[in-house]
mmCIF file of C-alpha atoms and ligand atoms in Angstrom:
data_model
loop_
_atom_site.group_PDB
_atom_site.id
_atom_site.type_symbol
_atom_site.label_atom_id
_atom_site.label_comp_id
_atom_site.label_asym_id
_atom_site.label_seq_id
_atom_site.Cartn_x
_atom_site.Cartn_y
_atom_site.Cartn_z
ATOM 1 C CA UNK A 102 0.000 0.000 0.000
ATOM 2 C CA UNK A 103 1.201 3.739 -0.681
ATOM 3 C CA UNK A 104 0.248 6.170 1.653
ATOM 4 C CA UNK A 105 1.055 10.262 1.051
ATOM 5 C CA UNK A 106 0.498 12.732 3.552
ATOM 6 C CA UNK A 107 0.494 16.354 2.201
ATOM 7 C CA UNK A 108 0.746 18.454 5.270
ATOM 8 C CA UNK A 109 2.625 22.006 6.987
ATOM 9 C CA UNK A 110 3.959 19.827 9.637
ATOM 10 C CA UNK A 111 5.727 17.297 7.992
ATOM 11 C CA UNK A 112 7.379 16.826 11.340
ATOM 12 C CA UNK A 113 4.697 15.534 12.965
ATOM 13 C CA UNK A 114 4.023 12.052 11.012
ATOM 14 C CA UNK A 115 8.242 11.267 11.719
ATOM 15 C CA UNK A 116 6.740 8.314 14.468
ATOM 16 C CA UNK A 117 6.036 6.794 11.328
ATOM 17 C CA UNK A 118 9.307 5.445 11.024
ATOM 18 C CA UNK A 119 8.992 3.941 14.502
ATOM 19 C CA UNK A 120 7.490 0.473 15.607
ATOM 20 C CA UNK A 121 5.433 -2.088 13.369
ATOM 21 C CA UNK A 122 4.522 0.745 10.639
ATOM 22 C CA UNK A 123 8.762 1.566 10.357
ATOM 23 C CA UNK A 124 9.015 -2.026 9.871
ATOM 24 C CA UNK A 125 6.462 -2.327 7.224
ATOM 25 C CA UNK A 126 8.079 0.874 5.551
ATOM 26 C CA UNK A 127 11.714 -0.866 5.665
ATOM 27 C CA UNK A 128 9.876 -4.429 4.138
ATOM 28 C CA UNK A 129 8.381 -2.992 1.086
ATOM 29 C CA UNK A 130 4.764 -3.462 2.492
ATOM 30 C CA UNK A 131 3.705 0.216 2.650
ATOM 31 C CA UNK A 132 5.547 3.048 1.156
ATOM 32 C CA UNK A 133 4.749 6.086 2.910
ATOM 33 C CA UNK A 134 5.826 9.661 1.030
ATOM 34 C CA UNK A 135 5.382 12.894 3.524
ATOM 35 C CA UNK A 136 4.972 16.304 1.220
ATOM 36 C CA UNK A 137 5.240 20.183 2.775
ATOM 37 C CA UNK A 138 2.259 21.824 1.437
ATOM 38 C CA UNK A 139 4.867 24.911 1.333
ATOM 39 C CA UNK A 140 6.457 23.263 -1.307
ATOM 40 C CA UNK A 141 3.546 24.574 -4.024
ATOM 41 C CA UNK A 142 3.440 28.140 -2.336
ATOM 42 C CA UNK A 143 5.339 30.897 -4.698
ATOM 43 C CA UNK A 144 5.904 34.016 -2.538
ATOM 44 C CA UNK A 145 8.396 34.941 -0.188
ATOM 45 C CA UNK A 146 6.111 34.235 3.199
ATOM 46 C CA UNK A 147 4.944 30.606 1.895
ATOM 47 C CA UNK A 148 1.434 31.504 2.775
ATOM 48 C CA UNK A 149 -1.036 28.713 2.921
ATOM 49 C CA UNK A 150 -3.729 30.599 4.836
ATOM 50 C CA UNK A 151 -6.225 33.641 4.424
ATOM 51 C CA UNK A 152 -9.120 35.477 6.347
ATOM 52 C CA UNK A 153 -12.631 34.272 5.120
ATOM 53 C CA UNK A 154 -14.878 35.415 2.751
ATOM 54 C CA UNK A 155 -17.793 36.802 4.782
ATOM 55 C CA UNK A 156 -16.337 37.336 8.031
ATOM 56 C CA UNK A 157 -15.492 35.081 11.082
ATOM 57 C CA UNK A 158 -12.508 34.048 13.282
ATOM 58 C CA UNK A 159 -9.332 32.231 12.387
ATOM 59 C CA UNK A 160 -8.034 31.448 8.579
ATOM 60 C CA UNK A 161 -8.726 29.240 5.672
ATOM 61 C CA UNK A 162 -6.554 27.171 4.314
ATOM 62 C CA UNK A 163 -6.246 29.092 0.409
ATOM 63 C CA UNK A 164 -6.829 26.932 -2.828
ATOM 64 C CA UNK A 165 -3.918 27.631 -5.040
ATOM 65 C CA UNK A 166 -1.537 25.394 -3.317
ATOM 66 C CA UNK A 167 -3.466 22.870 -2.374
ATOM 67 C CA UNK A 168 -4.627 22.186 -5.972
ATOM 68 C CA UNK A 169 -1.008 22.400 -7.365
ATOM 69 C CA UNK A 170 -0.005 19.935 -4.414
ATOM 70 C CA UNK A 171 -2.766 17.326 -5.089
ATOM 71 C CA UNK A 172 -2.399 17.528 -9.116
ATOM 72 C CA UNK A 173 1.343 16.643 -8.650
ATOM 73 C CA UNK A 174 0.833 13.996 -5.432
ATOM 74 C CA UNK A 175 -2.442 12.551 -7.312
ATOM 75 C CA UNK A 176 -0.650 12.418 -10.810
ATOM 76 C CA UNK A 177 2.413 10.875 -9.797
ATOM 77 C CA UNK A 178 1.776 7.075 -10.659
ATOM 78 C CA UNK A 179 -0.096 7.482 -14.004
ATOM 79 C CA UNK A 180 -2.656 4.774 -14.248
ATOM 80 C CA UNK A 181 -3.142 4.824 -10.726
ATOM 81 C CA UNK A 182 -6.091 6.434 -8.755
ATOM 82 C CA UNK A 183 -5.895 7.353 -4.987
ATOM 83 C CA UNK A 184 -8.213 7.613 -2.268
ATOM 84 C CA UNK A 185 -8.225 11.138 -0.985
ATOM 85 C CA UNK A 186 -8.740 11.213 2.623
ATOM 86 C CA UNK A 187 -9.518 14.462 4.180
ATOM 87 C CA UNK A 188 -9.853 14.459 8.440
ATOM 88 C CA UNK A 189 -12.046 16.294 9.969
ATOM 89 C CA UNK A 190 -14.117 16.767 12.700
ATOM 90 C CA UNK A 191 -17.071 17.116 10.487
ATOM 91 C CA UNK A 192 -16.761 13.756 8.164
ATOM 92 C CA UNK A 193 -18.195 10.187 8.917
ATOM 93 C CA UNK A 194 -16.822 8.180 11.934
ATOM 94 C CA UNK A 195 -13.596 6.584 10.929
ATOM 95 C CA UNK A 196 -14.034 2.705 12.401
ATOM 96 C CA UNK A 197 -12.566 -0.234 12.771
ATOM 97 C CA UNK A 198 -15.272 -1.809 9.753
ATOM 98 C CA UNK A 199 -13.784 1.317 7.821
ATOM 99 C CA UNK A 200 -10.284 0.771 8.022
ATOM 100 C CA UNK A 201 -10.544 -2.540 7.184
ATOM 101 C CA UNK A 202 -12.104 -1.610 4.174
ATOM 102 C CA UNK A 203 -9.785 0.838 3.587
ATOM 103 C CA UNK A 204 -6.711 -1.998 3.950
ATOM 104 C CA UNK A 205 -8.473 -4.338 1.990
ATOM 105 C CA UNK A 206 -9.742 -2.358 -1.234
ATOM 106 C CA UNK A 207 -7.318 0.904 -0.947
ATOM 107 C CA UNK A 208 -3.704 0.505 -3.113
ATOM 108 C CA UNK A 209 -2.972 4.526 -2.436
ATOM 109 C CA UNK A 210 -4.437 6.702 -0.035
ATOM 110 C CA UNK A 211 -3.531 10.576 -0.007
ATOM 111 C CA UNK A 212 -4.482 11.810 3.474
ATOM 112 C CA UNK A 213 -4.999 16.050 2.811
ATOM 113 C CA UNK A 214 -3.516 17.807 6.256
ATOM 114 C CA UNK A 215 -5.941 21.097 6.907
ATOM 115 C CA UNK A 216 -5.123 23.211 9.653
ATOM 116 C CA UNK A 217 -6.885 26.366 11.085
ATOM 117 C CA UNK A 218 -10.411 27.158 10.310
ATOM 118 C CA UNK A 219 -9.976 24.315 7.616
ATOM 119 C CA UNK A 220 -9.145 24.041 3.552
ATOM 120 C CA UNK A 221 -11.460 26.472 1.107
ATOM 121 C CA UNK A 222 -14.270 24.027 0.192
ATOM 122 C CA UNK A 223 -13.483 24.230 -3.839
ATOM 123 C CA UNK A 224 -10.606 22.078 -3.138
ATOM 124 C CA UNK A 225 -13.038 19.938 -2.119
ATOM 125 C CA UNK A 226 -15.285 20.325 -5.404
ATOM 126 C CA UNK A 227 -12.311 20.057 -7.378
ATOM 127 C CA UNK A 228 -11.005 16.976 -6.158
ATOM 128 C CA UNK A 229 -13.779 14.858 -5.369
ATOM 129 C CA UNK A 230 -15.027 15.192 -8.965
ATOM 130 C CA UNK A 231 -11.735 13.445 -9.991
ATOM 131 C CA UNK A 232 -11.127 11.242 -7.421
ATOM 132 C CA UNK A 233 -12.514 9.091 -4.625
ATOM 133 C CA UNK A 234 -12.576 11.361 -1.470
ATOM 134 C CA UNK A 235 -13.178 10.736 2.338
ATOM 135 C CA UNK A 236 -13.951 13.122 4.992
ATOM 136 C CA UNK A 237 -13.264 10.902 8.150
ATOM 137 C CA UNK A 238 -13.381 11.971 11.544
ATOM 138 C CA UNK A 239 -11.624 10.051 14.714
ATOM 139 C CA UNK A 240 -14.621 11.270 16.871
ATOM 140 C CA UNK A 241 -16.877 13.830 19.112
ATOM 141 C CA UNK A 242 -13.722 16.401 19.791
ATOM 142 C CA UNK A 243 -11.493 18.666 17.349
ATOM 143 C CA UNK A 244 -7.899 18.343 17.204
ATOM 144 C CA UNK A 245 -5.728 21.600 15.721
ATOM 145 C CA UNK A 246 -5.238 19.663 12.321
ATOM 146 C CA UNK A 247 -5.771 16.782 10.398
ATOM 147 C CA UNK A 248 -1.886 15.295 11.284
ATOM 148 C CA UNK A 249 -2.741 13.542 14.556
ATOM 149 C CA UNK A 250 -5.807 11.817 12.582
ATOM 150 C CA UNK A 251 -3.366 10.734 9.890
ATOM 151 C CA UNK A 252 -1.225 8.698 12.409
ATOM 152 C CA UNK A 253 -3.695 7.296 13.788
ATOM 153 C CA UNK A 254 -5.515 5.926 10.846
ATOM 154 C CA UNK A 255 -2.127 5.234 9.132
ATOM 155 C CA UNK A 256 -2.058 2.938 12.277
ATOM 156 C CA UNK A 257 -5.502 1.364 12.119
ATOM 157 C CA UNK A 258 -5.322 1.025 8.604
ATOM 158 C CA UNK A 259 -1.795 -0.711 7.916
ATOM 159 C CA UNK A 260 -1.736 -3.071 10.757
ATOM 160 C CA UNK A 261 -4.329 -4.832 8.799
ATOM 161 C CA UNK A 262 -2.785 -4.967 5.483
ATOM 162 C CA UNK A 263 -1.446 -8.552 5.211
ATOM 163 C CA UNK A 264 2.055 -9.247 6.573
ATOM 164 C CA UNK A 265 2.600 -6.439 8.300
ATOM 165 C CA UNK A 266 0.913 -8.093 11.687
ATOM 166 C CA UNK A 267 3.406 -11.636 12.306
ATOM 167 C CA UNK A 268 0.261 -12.582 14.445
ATOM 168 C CA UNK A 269 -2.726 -12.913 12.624
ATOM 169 C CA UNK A 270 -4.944 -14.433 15.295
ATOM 170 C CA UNK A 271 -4.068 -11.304 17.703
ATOM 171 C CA UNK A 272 -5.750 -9.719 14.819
ATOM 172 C CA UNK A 273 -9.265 -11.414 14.965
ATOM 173 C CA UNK A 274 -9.562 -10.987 18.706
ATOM 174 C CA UNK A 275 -9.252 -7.213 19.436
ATOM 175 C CA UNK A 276 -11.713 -4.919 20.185
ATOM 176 C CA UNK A 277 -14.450 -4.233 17.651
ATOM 177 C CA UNK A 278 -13.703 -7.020 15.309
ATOM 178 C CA UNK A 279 -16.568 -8.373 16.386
ATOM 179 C CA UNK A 280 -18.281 -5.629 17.420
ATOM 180 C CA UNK A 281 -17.337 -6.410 20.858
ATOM 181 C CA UNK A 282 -14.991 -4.782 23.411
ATOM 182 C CA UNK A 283 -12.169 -6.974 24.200
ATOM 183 C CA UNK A 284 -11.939 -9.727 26.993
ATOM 184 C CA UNK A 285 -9.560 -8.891 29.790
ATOM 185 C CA UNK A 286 -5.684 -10.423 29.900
ATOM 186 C CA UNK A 287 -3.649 -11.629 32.334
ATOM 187 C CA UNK A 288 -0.143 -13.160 32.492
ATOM 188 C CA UNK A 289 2.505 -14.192 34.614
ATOM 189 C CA UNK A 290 2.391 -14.084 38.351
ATOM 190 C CA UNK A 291 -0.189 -15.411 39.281
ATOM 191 C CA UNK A 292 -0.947 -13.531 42.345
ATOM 192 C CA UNK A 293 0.189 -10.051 42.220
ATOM 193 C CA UNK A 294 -0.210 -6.727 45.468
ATOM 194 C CA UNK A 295 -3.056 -9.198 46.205
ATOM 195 C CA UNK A 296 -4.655 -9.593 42.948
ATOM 196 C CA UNK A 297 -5.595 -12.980 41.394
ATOM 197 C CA UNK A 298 -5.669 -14.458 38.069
ATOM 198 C CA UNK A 299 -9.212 -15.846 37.781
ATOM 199 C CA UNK A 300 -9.844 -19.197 38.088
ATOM 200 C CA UNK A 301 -10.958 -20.473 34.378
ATOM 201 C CA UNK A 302 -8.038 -18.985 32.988
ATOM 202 C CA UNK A 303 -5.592 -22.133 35.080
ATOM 203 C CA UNK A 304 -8.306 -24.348 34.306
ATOM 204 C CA UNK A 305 -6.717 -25.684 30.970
ATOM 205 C CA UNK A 306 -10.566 -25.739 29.772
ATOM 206 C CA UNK A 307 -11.170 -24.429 26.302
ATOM 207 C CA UNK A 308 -14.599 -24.347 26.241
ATOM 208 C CA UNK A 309 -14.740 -22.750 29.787
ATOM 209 C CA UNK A 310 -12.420 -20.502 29.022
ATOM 210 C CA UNK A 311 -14.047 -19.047 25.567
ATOM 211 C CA UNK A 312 -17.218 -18.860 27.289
ATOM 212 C CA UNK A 313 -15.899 -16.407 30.461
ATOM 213 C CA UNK A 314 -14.188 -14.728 27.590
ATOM 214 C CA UNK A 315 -17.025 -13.750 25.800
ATOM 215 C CA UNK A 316 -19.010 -13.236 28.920
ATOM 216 C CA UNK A 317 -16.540 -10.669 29.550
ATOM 217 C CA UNK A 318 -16.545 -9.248 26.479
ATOM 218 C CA UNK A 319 -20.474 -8.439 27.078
ATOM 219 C CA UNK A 320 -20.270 -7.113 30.477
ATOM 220 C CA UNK A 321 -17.559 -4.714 29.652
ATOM 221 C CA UNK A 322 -19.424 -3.713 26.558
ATOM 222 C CA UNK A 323 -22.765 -2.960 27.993
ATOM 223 C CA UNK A 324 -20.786 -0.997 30.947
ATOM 224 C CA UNK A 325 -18.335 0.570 28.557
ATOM 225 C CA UNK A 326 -20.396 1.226 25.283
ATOM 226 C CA UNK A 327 -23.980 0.044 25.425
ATOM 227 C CA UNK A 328 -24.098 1.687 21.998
ATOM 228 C CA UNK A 329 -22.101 -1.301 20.700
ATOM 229 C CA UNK A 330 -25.069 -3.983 21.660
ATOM 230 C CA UNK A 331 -28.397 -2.000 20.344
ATOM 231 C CA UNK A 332 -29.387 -3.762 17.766
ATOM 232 C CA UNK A 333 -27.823 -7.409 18.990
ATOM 233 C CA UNK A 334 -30.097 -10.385 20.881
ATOM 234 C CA UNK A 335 -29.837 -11.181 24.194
ATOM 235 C CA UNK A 336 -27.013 -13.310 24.053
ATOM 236 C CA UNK A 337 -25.138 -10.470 22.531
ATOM 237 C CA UNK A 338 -24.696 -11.942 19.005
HETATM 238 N N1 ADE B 29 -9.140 17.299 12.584
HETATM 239 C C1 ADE B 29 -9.620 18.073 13.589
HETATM 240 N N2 ADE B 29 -10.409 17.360 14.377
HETATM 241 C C2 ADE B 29 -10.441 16.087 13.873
HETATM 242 C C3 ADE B 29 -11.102 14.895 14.245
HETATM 243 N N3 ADE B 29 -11.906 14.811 15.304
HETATM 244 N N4 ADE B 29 -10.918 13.804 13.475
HETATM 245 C C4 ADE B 29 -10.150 13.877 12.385
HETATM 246 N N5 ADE B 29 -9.500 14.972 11.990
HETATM 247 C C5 ADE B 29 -9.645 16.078 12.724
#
C-alpha cells in the first residue's frame, strides 16, 4: 500500500518510522511519502492561509496550493487512482469496519492535512469530482489539524494490510472485530499486590475458558459502550 500525507507539519508524522509501521516501511509493504504543502506556495512568506470570505474568526486554508499539491501527489503514478482522505471533525466516523475496508480495497491513499479554520471548500469540489474522497473523523472532539488523525488511521489502517501483523490471530480478537470490546488479559504471576488471576483462565478448559471470555466481552461492553449492543439479541450476538 502507498500512503502520502500532504501536510505544513511534515514533522509531525516522523513516528512513522517507529514500531510495526517503520518495519512495514523498511519491508516494502507500505511506502509512505510525507509532502510540505509549502512546497507549491510561490511568494516569499509561503502563505497557505487567508481570512474568510464573509467574516469570522481564524483562517482558511487558500486553494492555489493545495490544488497544485494534489495535481502533482495525485498524478504521480499514471494509471493509478488514490483515495483522498480528508480528516475532519465534520466527516463520517472513521471505524474499525472502515479501516478494514480501507486496507483491503485501498492501493494509495492521499491523506490532505488542513489546519486552522480548515481548507477552502473548492478544493473539495475540485477533487472529489476526480477522485474518490473521504472526509473521516476520529470522533466527538477537534484536534488543531488533520496530522494527529493521519497517524492514527495510518495505524488502524496498515496493521491490517497482510504481513505487516506476524500474528494474525491477535488480529481477529481485538476490540471491535466483532463488534465487541475486548476480553480482559492476564499473564505471569499469578498472584500479584493481592490480585488474582481468575480461576478459568488455570483451568486448561477451552470451552470454559471461551465462554468467560465472551461473557466478559459483554459485560464490559454494555458498561463501557452500550451503543455497541443495540441492535444485537440477548445473548449479545
Ligand atoms: N481534525 C480536527 N479534528 C479532527 C477529528 N476529530 N478527526 C479527524 N480529523 C480532525
Amino acid at each position: 500500500m502507498r500512503i502520502d500525507v500532504v501536510t505544513i507539519f511534515p514533522d509531525y508524522l516522523a513516528p512513522l518510522d517507529l514500531s510495526l509501521i517503520g518495519r512495514a516501511r523498511r519491508e516494502g509493504l507500505l511506502e509512505v511519502h510525507v509532502h510540505d504543502l509549502r512546497h507549491w506556495t510561490h511568494d516569499r512568506h509561503r502563505t497557505v492561509d487567508d481570512t474568510p470570505y464573509g467574516g469570522g474568526a481564524g483562517m482558511v486554508m487558500r486553494p492555489e496550493p493545495w490544488g497544485e499539491a494534489l495535481d502533482e501527489v495525485c498524478g504521480a503514478l499514471p494509471g493509478r487512482t488514490p483515495h483522498l482522505v480528508v480528516p475532519g471533525p465534520g466527516g463520517d466516523l472513521f471505524t474499525q469496519a472502515r479501516a478494514r475496508q480501507m486496507a483491503t480495497e485501498d492501493d494509495w491513499l492521499v491523506f490532505v492535512c488542513g489546519r486552522y479554520e480548515g481548507i477552502d471548500e473548492r478544493v473539495h469540489d475540485e477533487f472529489s469530482a476526480r477522485y474518490p474522497l473521504s472526509v473521516l473523523s476520529l470522533g466527538d472532539y477537534v484536534l488543531n489539524g488533520g496530522e494527529v488523525a493521519v497517524l492514527a488511521m495510518t495505524e488502524a489502517i496498515a496493521r491490517l494490510v497482510p504481513g505487516v501483523i506476524g500474528n494474525v490471530a491477535s488480529l481477529v480478537e481485538e476490540s471491535h472485530e466483532d463488534g465487541l470490546l475486548e476480553y480482559p488479559v492476564y499473564t505471569k504471576p499469578q498472584q500479584w499486590r493481592g490480585h488474582e488471576v481468575p480461576p478459568v483462565l488455570l483451568s486448561g478448559h477451552h470451552g470454559q475458558i471461551a465462554r468467560w471470555r465472551h461473557e466478559q466481552q459483554l459485560e464490559r461492553t454494555a458498561a463501557r459502550r452500550p451503543d455497541l449492543l443495540a441492535g444485537r439479541g440477548p445473548q449479545g450476538d
